[in-house]
Structures are given as structure tokens and as C-alpha cells.
């Protein structure tokens, strides 16, 4: 049943409180927790999908398409392009030529395709750890050379180490940079001045920039996302921007995303690479869902952000009052919270064992995001408050057990 909540004088009916059973739905998050973490009873708060139903207009559009009953080969249309470009203009102030869009079946496959299209074996590709772990996997599995410019951390916030970044770019070995914006897992929403400085370096040292902006709609009050490609024409011409409705509207399983490639020559090279590998278009349901989400999902998104902010407020209060050994890194965007557990004074592998065997939690361990993530945990708070409370209670029980052993 919907639960009413009050914000100011306005009563809002939440559509996010309901707990749904996601088991037996082919869910990676819920149905494979035993295989991936070694325990069926673990509460999964790891992979970045939400435990919320997609917007009703999306469900209605999918229902209508399914009722039609014929699922032949499909292709995105001008209507698809218009839905996306209108959204980008309204939400981000970014004017995108519809021709710049190239549709793919996910951002991770798109990054792999970009690496294969624009670099060769041995070329240097730069990232900023701790960062979304498929970045490093894609670099090494494609036999490129990984360069890391670790983010600086002062115990509360992460910042870009521009001196180190420039040193690595100036070496001449870096051909591409993978930028996570907003950044996963640390939750930073990069400021315009930070991105301007980064863009200047990419231009100066002729580094191609892949901006993974899949979380760009999930930004909290007092923060604003800047599309790096929109800063100036020079960086626009050397940037590929990855976007998708998957994080924003919880549609990851429908395998729809888009790359925005303003440079015509690079765009044609990317299209030729997709064609060489036999890819033509995302599936019919992904196209339908994307159109409906971008055209009619904004009200749902606005309420989602309110709910996520309430979950974050609850988590911060809980940890401050009952788990002072853990530091919450303030999330500016995404629904992923980065927890600094190093004050527990246990080895990062021991921390993993505690989370799984004693807390009964399946979280993303910090070390998978880079060695500078050791001692951290990533928690997905895009779930009903009831689920979040259960996860935090489990965490408290485990931490209390650790303290009794110290």
C-alpha cells in the first residue's frame, strides 16, 4: 500500500515504499546472490539496479507493445531520437543533433566497442580509481595498457589530482580517458570548473574522452551535473558521451543505451565497428521503454530523488548514532553510498568475510574498484526504507561482533 509522507505543506504519496519479491525473475541481484556471494540468505545491496517498479507510463507502453504480440526486428526511429534530445535539452541544457546518437545495448559494451574502435593493443587508457570496476576489466581484457590517476581523498571528499593527471597525459602514452561522471562509487558530481580543467588537458594532449554519464539524472539538491561535452566545441569534438535510461528509470534489463558522438568521422568509425560485429539495434522493448521514460517519466524521477534523499538522511543518522566507526562519504549523485570502514581496523578481505558471513549482506567490496578502495564498501540504497533498515541493522550486528573481538 502506498505510504503518505509530508514535505513542507505538501502531502506526497510515495510509490517507493512497497517491498516486492524479485526472486525467480532472472535477477542478477537477487537470484544469483548464492552463486556470487555464497549464501542464499544474504540481503543483496550491491549491483546498481533499483528495487522499485519502473514508471507507470513505461509499464503502460510496454504492455501495449506486448499486447500487439509481434516482435520482429526493430529499429530506433526519429521519435526515439527526439525523445532523447528533448530530454537532454530540458534536463541538462544540452543541445544535441539527433544524428549524433548511436544506439547500443548498454554502456559497458559501448565502452568496449569504443576501445576497440579508437585504440590498438598496447595503447594507454587512463581512469581515476576508485572507479566502476568494468573500466579496468575492459582495458586489460582488450590488451590495452591501464594508467591510473588515483583520486585524492582527504577523509571526507574525493578530488581530481590534476598534477598527476597532466603528468600521465604529457607522457604521450595516453590515447583515451574513461571519465565517470557522476562518479561511481564515490558519488561525486564533478563541478564545472573541475571538468573544464580536465577538458583542457584532454585537448592539449590529444586524449579522446569517453564520458560515462549514465548517472547524470540522479543528482541531489544543491548539486548540478555538467555535461562535459557541452563545455566548448573543442572538447565536444573529442568526447563520446554514454547515456541510458537504465539507471534513471530502472530499465537496465532492457539493454538500451546511446552514445552521443558529435564528431562525424569518429561517429562513422564507431558505426562501422558495430556493423563489423553484427550489431544493428537494441530490442523492441528497450526502444519502447526508452521513449516512454524520456517523454513521460519526469514526475516519477522527481519523486524518486526525494525518496532517495530521505533514505540517505536515514542512513547518515543511523551510522552517526550507532556506527561511529564507519564514515559515510557524502553522496552528491547516484544511489550508491561509499562507506569508509577502515576504522574497524581489519584487513579488507576480513571485512568482506564479516559483511557476508556475519552481517548477511551482499555489498560491493571496495577493493574491486581499485586498491585504494580497500577498507570501503559500496551500498545500494535504491530500495524501500524497510529494506534499508534491515541492511543497516545487519551491519550494526556485525560491527558489534567485531568490536567484542578487538
Short mmCIF file of C-alpha atoms in Angstrom, two decimals:
data_model
loop_
_atom_site.label_atom_id
_atom_site.label_comp_id
_atom_site.label_asym_id
_atom_site.label_seq_id
_atom_site.Cartn_x
_atom_site.Cartn_y
_atom_site.Cartn_z
CA UNK A 1 0.00 0.00 0.00
CA UNK A 2 1.26 3.50 -0.76
CA UNK A 3 2.53 5.41 2.23
CA UNK A 4 1.89 9.12 2.64
CA UNK A 5 4.68 11.46 3.60
CA UNK A 6 4.83 15.20 4.07
CA UNK A 7 7.34 17.60 2.54
CA UNK A 8 6.64 21.12 3.76
CA UNK A 9 2.90 21.67 3.45
CA UNK A 10 2.60 19.29 0.52
CA UNK A 11 1.43 15.75 1.07
CA UNK A 12 3.10 13.31 -1.31
CA UNK A 13 2.02 9.73 -1.83
CA UNK A 14 5.13 7.61 -2.14
CA UNK A 15 5.23 4.86 -4.74
CA UNK A 16 8.55 3.58 -3.47
CA UNK A 17 7.77 2.15 -0.02
CA UNK A 18 6.34 -1.16 -1.27
CA UNK A 19 8.60 -4.19 -1.00
CA UNK A 20 8.46 -6.52 -4.00
CA UNK A 21 9.71 -10.08 -4.21
CA UNK A 22 12.24 -10.07 -7.02
CA UNK A 23 13.25 -13.69 -6.72
CA UNK A 24 12.62 -16.03 -9.64
CA UNK A 25 12.70 -13.12 -12.12
CA UNK A 26 16.16 -13.94 -13.55
CA UNK A 27 17.50 -11.11 -11.38
CA UNK A 28 21.29 -10.98 -11.15
CA UNK A 29 20.92 -9.07 -7.91
CA UNK A 30 18.51 -11.45 -6.15
CA UNK A 31 18.57 -14.82 -7.93
CA UNK A 32 22.36 -15.15 -8.19
CA UNK A 33 23.37 -13.95 -4.74
CA UNK A 34 24.19 -17.51 -3.63
CA UNK A 35 26.34 -18.17 -6.70
CA UNK A 36 28.15 -14.83 -6.46
CA UNK A 37 28.42 -14.37 -2.70
CA UNK A 38 27.97 -17.85 -1.27
CA UNK A 39 24.74 -17.53 0.66
CA UNK A 40 21.05 -17.51 -0.22
CA UNK A 41 20.12 -15.66 2.97
CA UNK A 42 22.29 -12.66 2.16
CA UNK A 43 20.48 -9.36 1.63
CA UNK A 44 21.63 -8.03 -1.77
CA UNK A 45 22.51 -4.34 -1.72
CA UNK A 46 25.23 -4.43 -4.35
CA UNK A 47 24.68 -4.20 -8.11
CA UNK A 48 23.32 -0.89 -9.40
CA UNK A 49 19.70 -1.57 -10.11
CA UNK A 50 16.77 -0.41 -8.01
CA UNK A 51 14.17 -2.40 -6.12
CA UNK A 52 11.44 -0.10 -7.45
CA UNK A 53 8.96 -0.57 -10.27
CA UNK A 54 9.62 1.44 -13.41
CA UNK A 55 7.41 4.49 -14.10
CA UNK A 56 3.80 3.61 -14.88
CA UNK A 57 3.90 5.27 -18.33
CA UNK A 58 6.76 2.92 -19.21
CA UNK A 59 4.84 -0.11 -17.96
CA UNK A 60 1.78 1.02 -19.94
CA UNK A 61 3.77 1.48 -23.13
CA UNK A 62 5.41 -1.93 -22.71
CA UNK A 63 2.04 -3.53 -22.01
CA UNK A 64 0.57 -2.07 -25.16
CA UNK A 65 3.54 -3.22 -27.22
CA UNK A 66 3.41 -6.73 -25.74
CA UNK A 67 -0.34 -6.91 -26.39
CA UNK A 68 0.40 -6.34 -30.06
CA UNK A 69 2.05 -9.74 -29.93
CA UNK A 70 4.52 -9.50 -32.80
CA UNK A 71 8.20 -9.00 -32.01
CA UNK A 72 10.02 -8.80 -35.30
CA UNK A 73 13.26 -6.96 -35.99
CA UNK A 74 13.06 -3.42 -34.63
CA UNK A 75 14.94 -0.18 -35.06
CA UNK A 76 15.04 3.11 -33.19
CA UNK A 77 13.25 5.88 -35.07
CA UNK A 78 13.31 9.65 -35.29
CA UNK A 79 10.79 9.61 -32.45
CA UNK A 80 13.36 7.81 -30.31
CA UNK A 81 15.99 10.38 -31.14
CA UNK A 82 13.62 13.26 -30.45
CA UNK A 83 12.62 11.85 -27.06
CA UNK A 84 16.28 11.68 -26.00
CA UNK A 85 17.41 15.02 -27.40
CA UNK A 86 14.38 16.81 -25.91
CA UNK A 87 15.19 15.30 -22.51
CA UNK A 88 18.84 16.34 -22.72
CA UNK A 89 17.87 19.88 -23.65
CA UNK A 90 15.27 20.23 -20.91
CA UNK A 91 17.12 18.49 -18.09
CA UNK A 92 20.74 19.37 -18.89
CA UNK A 93 20.60 22.37 -21.21
CA UNK A 94 22.50 20.40 -23.84
CA UNK A 95 21.57 20.84 -27.48
CA UNK A 96 22.24 17.56 -29.29
CA UNK A 97 21.85 16.97 -33.01
CA UNK A 98 19.76 13.78 -33.37
CA UNK A 99 22.30 12.50 -35.90
CA UNK A 100 24.94 12.36 -33.15
CA UNK A 101 23.14 9.45 -31.46
CA UNK A 102 24.38 5.90 -31.96
CA UNK A 103 22.31 3.25 -30.20
CA UNK A 104 23.91 0.39 -28.29
CA UNK A 105 22.83 -2.41 -25.96
CA UNK A 106 24.47 -0.99 -22.83
CA UNK A 107 27.21 1.40 -21.77
CA UNK A 108 29.73 -1.32 -20.88
CA UNK A 109 29.54 -2.90 -24.37
CA UNK A 110 29.76 0.61 -25.80
CA UNK A 111 32.96 1.32 -23.87
CA UNK A 112 34.43 -1.95 -25.13
CA UNK A 113 33.47 -1.05 -28.70
CA UNK A 114 35.00 2.42 -28.31
CA UNK A 115 38.26 0.96 -27.00
CA UNK A 116 38.40 -1.39 -29.98
CA UNK A 117 37.44 1.34 -32.46
CA UNK A 118 39.81 4.12 -31.43
CA UNK A 119 42.82 2.40 -29.85
CA UNK A 120 45.11 -0.51 -30.62
CA UNK A 121 46.73 -3.14 -28.44
CA UNK A 122 49.26 -1.61 -26.07
CA UNK A 123 47.78 1.89 -26.19
CA UNK A 124 47.35 3.65 -22.87
CA UNK A 125 43.89 4.24 -21.43
CA UNK A 126 43.50 6.29 -18.28
CA UNK A 127 40.99 6.01 -15.44
CA UNK A 128 40.63 7.50 -11.95
CA UNK A 129 40.35 4.98 -9.14
CA UNK A 130 38.45 4.02 -7.14
CA UNK A 131 36.13 3.65 -10.10
CA UNK A 132 33.47 1.40 -11.62
CA UNK A 133 35.34 -1.88 -11.97
CA UNK A 134 34.37 -2.81 -15.58
CA UNK A 135 36.57 0.11 -16.68
CA UNK A 136 39.78 -1.69 -15.70
CA UNK A 137 38.47 -5.05 -16.88
CA UNK A 138 37.71 -3.70 -20.35
CA UNK A 139 41.12 -2.07 -20.64
CA UNK A 140 43.10 -5.15 -19.69
CA UNK A 141 40.91 -7.72 -21.48
CA UNK A 142 41.33 -5.72 -24.69
CA UNK A 143 45.13 -5.78 -24.15
CA UNK A 144 45.45 -2.04 -23.69
CA UNK A 145 47.73 -0.51 -21.05
CA UNK A 146 45.94 0.73 -17.94
CA UNK A 147 47.05 4.05 -16.49
CA UNK A 148 45.55 5.10 -13.18
CA UNK A 149 45.44 8.64 -11.85
CA UNK A 150 44.03 7.94 -8.36
CA UNK A 151 41.58 10.42 -6.91
CA UNK A 152 42.77 12.31 -3.85
CA UNK A 153 40.89 11.64 -0.61
CA UNK A 154 41.01 13.84 2.48
CA UNK A 155 38.87 11.57 4.64
CA UNK A 156 35.63 13.29 3.64
CA UNK A 157 35.70 14.04 -0.08
CA UNK A 158 37.48 12.95 -3.26
CA UNK A 159 39.05 15.37 -5.72
CA UNK A 160 40.93 15.07 -9.00
CA UNK A 161 44.73 15.08 -8.80
CA UNK A 162 45.32 17.39 -11.76
CA UNK A 163 49.10 17.39 -11.37
CA UNK A 164 49.24 13.62 -11.65
CA UNK A 165 46.66 13.65 -14.44
CA UNK A 166 48.74 16.03 -16.51
CA UNK A 167 51.96 14.13 -15.88
CA UNK A 168 50.41 10.96 -17.23
CA UNK A 169 48.85 12.67 -20.24
CA UNK A 170 52.09 14.52 -21.01
CA UNK A 171 53.92 11.19 -21.28
CA UNK A 172 52.31 10.72 -24.69
CA UNK A 173 51.16 7.20 -23.87
CA UNK A 174 47.51 8.03 -23.13
CA UNK A 175 45.17 7.72 -26.12
CA UNK A 176 41.83 7.61 -24.28
CA UNK A 177 40.44 8.52 -20.88
CA UNK A 178 37.41 6.94 -19.24
CA UNK A 179 35.57 9.52 -17.14
CA UNK A 180 32.83 8.50 -14.70
CA UNK A 181 30.50 11.49 -14.27
CA UNK A 182 28.79 11.46 -11.80
CA UNK A 183 31.41 9.21 -10.30
CA UNK A 184 30.69 5.65 -9.26
CA UNK A 185 31.36 4.57 -6.49
CA UNK A 186 32.25 7.77 -4.63
CA UNK A 187 29.12 9.72 -5.58
CA UNK A 188 30.90 12.90 -6.67
CA UNK A 189 29.13 15.24 -9.10
CA UNK A 190 32.07 16.98 -10.74
CA UNK A 191 31.89 20.77 -10.72
CA UNK A 192 32.02 22.73 -13.95
CA UNK A 193 35.46 24.17 -13.12
CA UNK A 194 36.85 20.67 -12.48
CA UNK A 195 35.54 19.38 -15.80
CA UNK A 196 36.79 22.48 -17.62
CA UNK A 197 40.31 21.84 -16.33
CA UNK A 198 40.09 18.17 -17.27
CA UNK A 199 38.78 19.02 -20.74
CA UNK A 200 41.64 21.45 -21.27
CA UNK A 201 44.14 18.69 -20.58
CA UNK A 202 42.42 16.27 -22.97
CA UNK A 203 42.53 18.91 -25.70
CA UNK A 204 46.15 19.87 -25.00
CA UNK A 205 47.42 16.29 -25.03
CA UNK A 206 45.04 15.00 -27.71
CA UNK A 207 43.34 12.44 -25.48
CA UNK A 208 39.99 11.04 -26.59
CA UNK A 209 37.47 11.28 -23.75
CA UNK A 210 34.76 8.71 -23.08
CA UNK A 211 32.35 10.29 -20.58
CA UNK A 212 30.19 7.67 -18.89
CA UNK A 213 27.28 9.87 -17.78
CA UNK A 214 24.79 7.10 -17.11
CA UNK A 215 24.01 8.51 -13.64
CA UNK A 216 23.58 12.10 -14.88
CA UNK A 217 19.89 12.35 -13.95
CA UNK A 218 20.47 11.12 -10.39
CA UNK A 219 21.83 14.29 -8.80
CA UNK A 220 20.75 15.60 -5.39
CA UNK A 221 19.69 19.01 -4.11
CA UNK A 222 22.37 21.72 -4.19
CA UNK A 223 24.37 19.90 -6.87
CA UNK A 224 24.26 20.26 -10.64
CA UNK A 225 25.53 17.92 -13.32
CA UNK A 226 27.61 19.45 -16.11
CA UNK A 227 27.79 17.62 -19.43
CA UNK A 228 31.50 17.73 -20.21
CA UNK A 229 30.86 17.68 -23.96
CA UNK A 230 28.80 20.87 -23.66
CA UNK A 231 31.69 22.97 -22.30
CA UNK A 232 33.07 24.06 -25.67
CA UNK A 233 33.32 22.91 -29.27
CA UNK A 234 36.86 21.59 -28.93
CA UNK A 235 36.03 19.12 -26.18
CA UNK A 236 32.73 18.31 -27.87
CA UNK A 237 34.63 17.09 -30.91
CA UNK A 238 36.85 14.73 -28.89
CA UNK A 239 34.23 13.36 -26.48
CA UNK A 240 31.96 10.35 -26.64
CA UNK A 241 29.14 10.57 -24.08
CA UNK A 242 27.37 7.44 -22.86
CA UNK A 243 23.81 7.80 -21.61
CA UNK A 244 20.91 5.42 -20.92
CA UNK A 245 17.51 5.33 -19.21
CA UNK A 246 18.66 2.26 -17.29
CA UNK A 247 19.84 3.89 -14.04
CA UNK A 248 17.40 6.79 -14.14
CA UNK A 249 14.25 4.71 -14.62
CA UNK A 250 15.42 1.22 -13.54
CA UNK A 251 15.41 -0.29 -17.02
CA UNK A 252 18.81 -2.00 -17.08
CA UNK A 253 17.40 -5.36 -18.14
CA UNK A 254 16.02 -3.90 -21.38
CA UNK A 255 19.52 -3.30 -22.78
CA UNK A 256 19.12 0.15 -24.31
CA UNK A 257 21.72 2.92 -24.33
CA UNK A 258 23.10 5.58 -26.62
CA UNK A 259 26.44 7.12 -27.43
CA UNK A 260 26.50 10.76 -28.41
CA UNK A 261 29.35 11.31 -30.86
CA UNK A 262 29.40 14.84 -32.32
CA UNK A 263 32.49 14.26 -34.47
CA UNK A 264 31.24 12.86 -37.77
CA UNK A 265 34.39 10.90 -38.64
CA UNK A 266 34.57 9.25 -35.21
CA UNK A 267 30.85 8.51 -35.32
CA UNK A 268 31.17 6.76 -38.66
CA UNK A 269 34.12 4.72 -37.40
CA UNK A 270 32.10 3.61 -34.40
CA UNK A 271 29.10 2.65 -36.55
CA UNK A 272 31.37 0.66 -38.86
CA UNK A 273 32.80 -1.19 -35.86
CA UNK A 274 29.29 -2.12 -34.67
CA UNK A 275 28.38 -3.30 -38.15
CA UNK A 276 31.57 -5.35 -38.36
CA UNK A 277 30.50 -7.14 -35.20
CA UNK A 278 26.95 -7.73 -36.41
CA UNK A 279 25.15 -5.30 -34.10
CA UNK A 280 22.25 -3.39 -35.62
CA UNK A 281 19.85 -2.06 -32.98
CA UNK A 282 18.59 -2.55 -29.43
CA UNK A 283 15.49 -4.71 -28.98
CA UNK A 284 11.91 -3.58 -29.49
CA UNK A 285 11.00 -3.37 -25.80
CA UNK A 286 14.10 -1.35 -24.95
CA UNK A 287 13.22 1.20 -27.62
CA UNK A 288 9.60 1.48 -26.46
CA UNK A 289 10.61 1.82 -22.81
CA UNK A 290 13.23 4.47 -23.55
CA UNK A 291 10.79 6.60 -25.50
CA UNK A 292 8.13 6.39 -22.79
CA UNK A 293 10.60 7.09 -19.99
CA UNK A 294 12.10 10.18 -21.58
CA UNK A 295 8.71 11.50 -22.68
CA UNK A 296 6.65 10.76 -19.56
CA UNK A 297 8.95 9.74 -16.69
CA UNK A 298 9.99 13.08 -15.21
CA UNK A 299 7.39 13.23 -12.42
CA UNK A 300 8.41 9.72 -11.32
CA UNK A 301 12.07 10.75 -11.33
CA UNK A 302 11.39 13.82 -9.23
CA UNK A 303 9.69 11.73 -6.57
CA UNK A 304 12.42 9.11 -6.75
CA UNK A 305 15.06 11.72 -5.94
CA UNK A 306 13.07 12.85 -2.90
CA UNK A 307 12.80 9.27 -1.69
CA UNK A 308 16.50 8.57 -2.22
CA UNK A 309 17.42 11.71 -0.29
CA UNK A 310 15.24 10.51 2.59
CA UNK A 311 16.97 7.12 2.51
CA UNK A 312 20.37 8.83 2.57
CA UNK A 313 19.31 11.00 5.51
CA UNK A 314 18.16 7.92 7.42
CA UNK A 315 21.40 6.08 6.67
CA UNK A 316 23.57 9.01 7.75
CA UNK A 317 21.69 9.42 11.03
CA UNK A 318 21.78 5.69 11.75
CA UNK A 319 25.51 5.42 11.15
CA UNK A 320 26.36 8.62 13.03
CA UNK A 321 24.41 7.48 16.09
CA UNK A 322 25.08 3.75 16.10
CA UNK A 323 28.11 3.04 13.92
CA UNK A 324 30.61 5.87 14.51
CA UNK A 325 33.44 3.61 13.29
CA UNK A 326 32.05 3.97 9.75
CA UNK A 327 32.24 7.19 7.74
CA UNK A 328 29.63 7.96 5.09
CA UNK A 329 31.16 9.73 2.09
CA UNK A 330 28.53 12.34 1.24
CA UNK A 331 26.78 11.27 -1.98
CA UNK A 332 26.17 14.15 -4.37
CA UNK A 333 24.66 11.89 -7.00
CA UNK A 334 23.87 8.23 -7.87
CA UNK A 335 22.05 5.89 -5.45
CA UNK A 336 25.28 4.23 -4.36
CA UNK A 337 26.77 5.13 -0.99
CA UNK A 338 30.52 4.76 -0.34
CA UNK A 339 31.26 3.69 3.23
CA UNK A 340 34.70 4.08 4.80
CA UNK A 341 35.12 1.14 7.20
CA UNK A 342 38.84 1.46 7.82
CA UNK A 343 38.41 2.50 11.46
CA UNK A 344 37.27 -1.06 12.14
CA UNK A 345 40.98 -1.89 11.80
CA UNK A 346 40.56 -5.21 9.99
CA UNK A 347 42.03 -6.48 6.74
CA UNK A 348 39.92 -5.77 3.63
CA UNK A 349 39.43 -9.49 2.98
CA UNK A 350 38.39 -9.99 6.60
CA UNK A 351 35.97 -7.09 6.13
CA UNK A 352 34.46 -8.89 3.14
CA UNK A 353 34.02 -12.05 5.20
CA UNK A 354 32.37 -10.11 8.02
CA UNK A 355 29.89 -8.45 5.66
CA UNK A 356 28.87 -11.73 4.09
CA UNK A 357 29.14 -14.24 6.91
CA UNK A 358 28.27 -12.12 9.95
CA UNK A 359 26.21 -9.23 8.57
CA UNK A 360 24.48 -11.37 5.96
CA UNK A 361 24.96 -8.59 3.44
CA UNK A 362 25.95 -8.76 -0.21
CA UNK A 363 27.70 -5.45 -0.87
CA UNK A 364 30.24 -4.42 -3.48
CA UNK A 365 33.61 -4.63 -1.79
CA UNK A 366 35.70 -1.50 -2.10
CA UNK A 367 38.82 -3.28 -3.35
CA UNK A 368 37.17 -4.27 -6.64
CA UNK A 369 37.13 -0.56 -7.57
CA UNK A 370 40.91 -0.32 -7.15
CA UNK A 371 43.47 -0.92 -4.44
CA UNK A 372 42.67 2.49 -2.95
CA UNK A 373 39.16 1.16 -2.31
CA UNK A 374 40.40 -1.36 0.24
CA UNK A 375 38.51 -0.97 3.51
CA UNK A 376 35.47 0.59 1.85
CA UNK A 377 32.05 -0.83 0.98
CA UNK A 378 29.56 0.30 -1.67
CA UNK A 379 25.92 0.08 -0.62
CA UNK A 380 22.94 0.46 -2.95
CA UNK A 381 20.23 2.47 -1.15
CA UNK A 382 17.71 2.44 -4.02
CA UNK A 383 15.33 0.23 -2.11
CA UNK A 384 12.29 0.61 0.15
CA UNK A 385 13.13 2.08 3.55
CA UNK A 386 12.16 -1.23 5.15
CA UNK A 387 14.93 -2.96 3.19
CA UNK A 388 17.45 -0.26 4.05
CA UNK A 389 16.62 -0.57 7.75
CA UNK A 390 17.14 -4.33 7.59
CA UNK A 391 20.50 -3.87 5.90
CA UNK A 392 21.70 -1.31 8.45
CA UNK A 393 20.54 -3.45 11.38
CA UNK A 394 22.52 -6.36 9.96
CA UNK A 395 25.54 -4.11 9.55
CA UNK A 396 25.28 -2.93 13.17
CA UNK A 397 25.10 -6.51 14.48
CA UNK A 398 28.26 -7.45 12.59
CA UNK A 399 30.20 -4.36 13.68
CA UNK A 400 29.28 -5.01 17.30
CA UNK A 401 30.66 -8.53 16.96
CA UNK A 402 33.90 -7.14 15.55
CA UNK A 403 34.25 -4.78 18.47
CA UNK A 404 33.84 -7.56 21.00
CA UNK A 405 36.79 -9.35 19.42
CA UNK A 406 39.13 -6.36 19.43
#
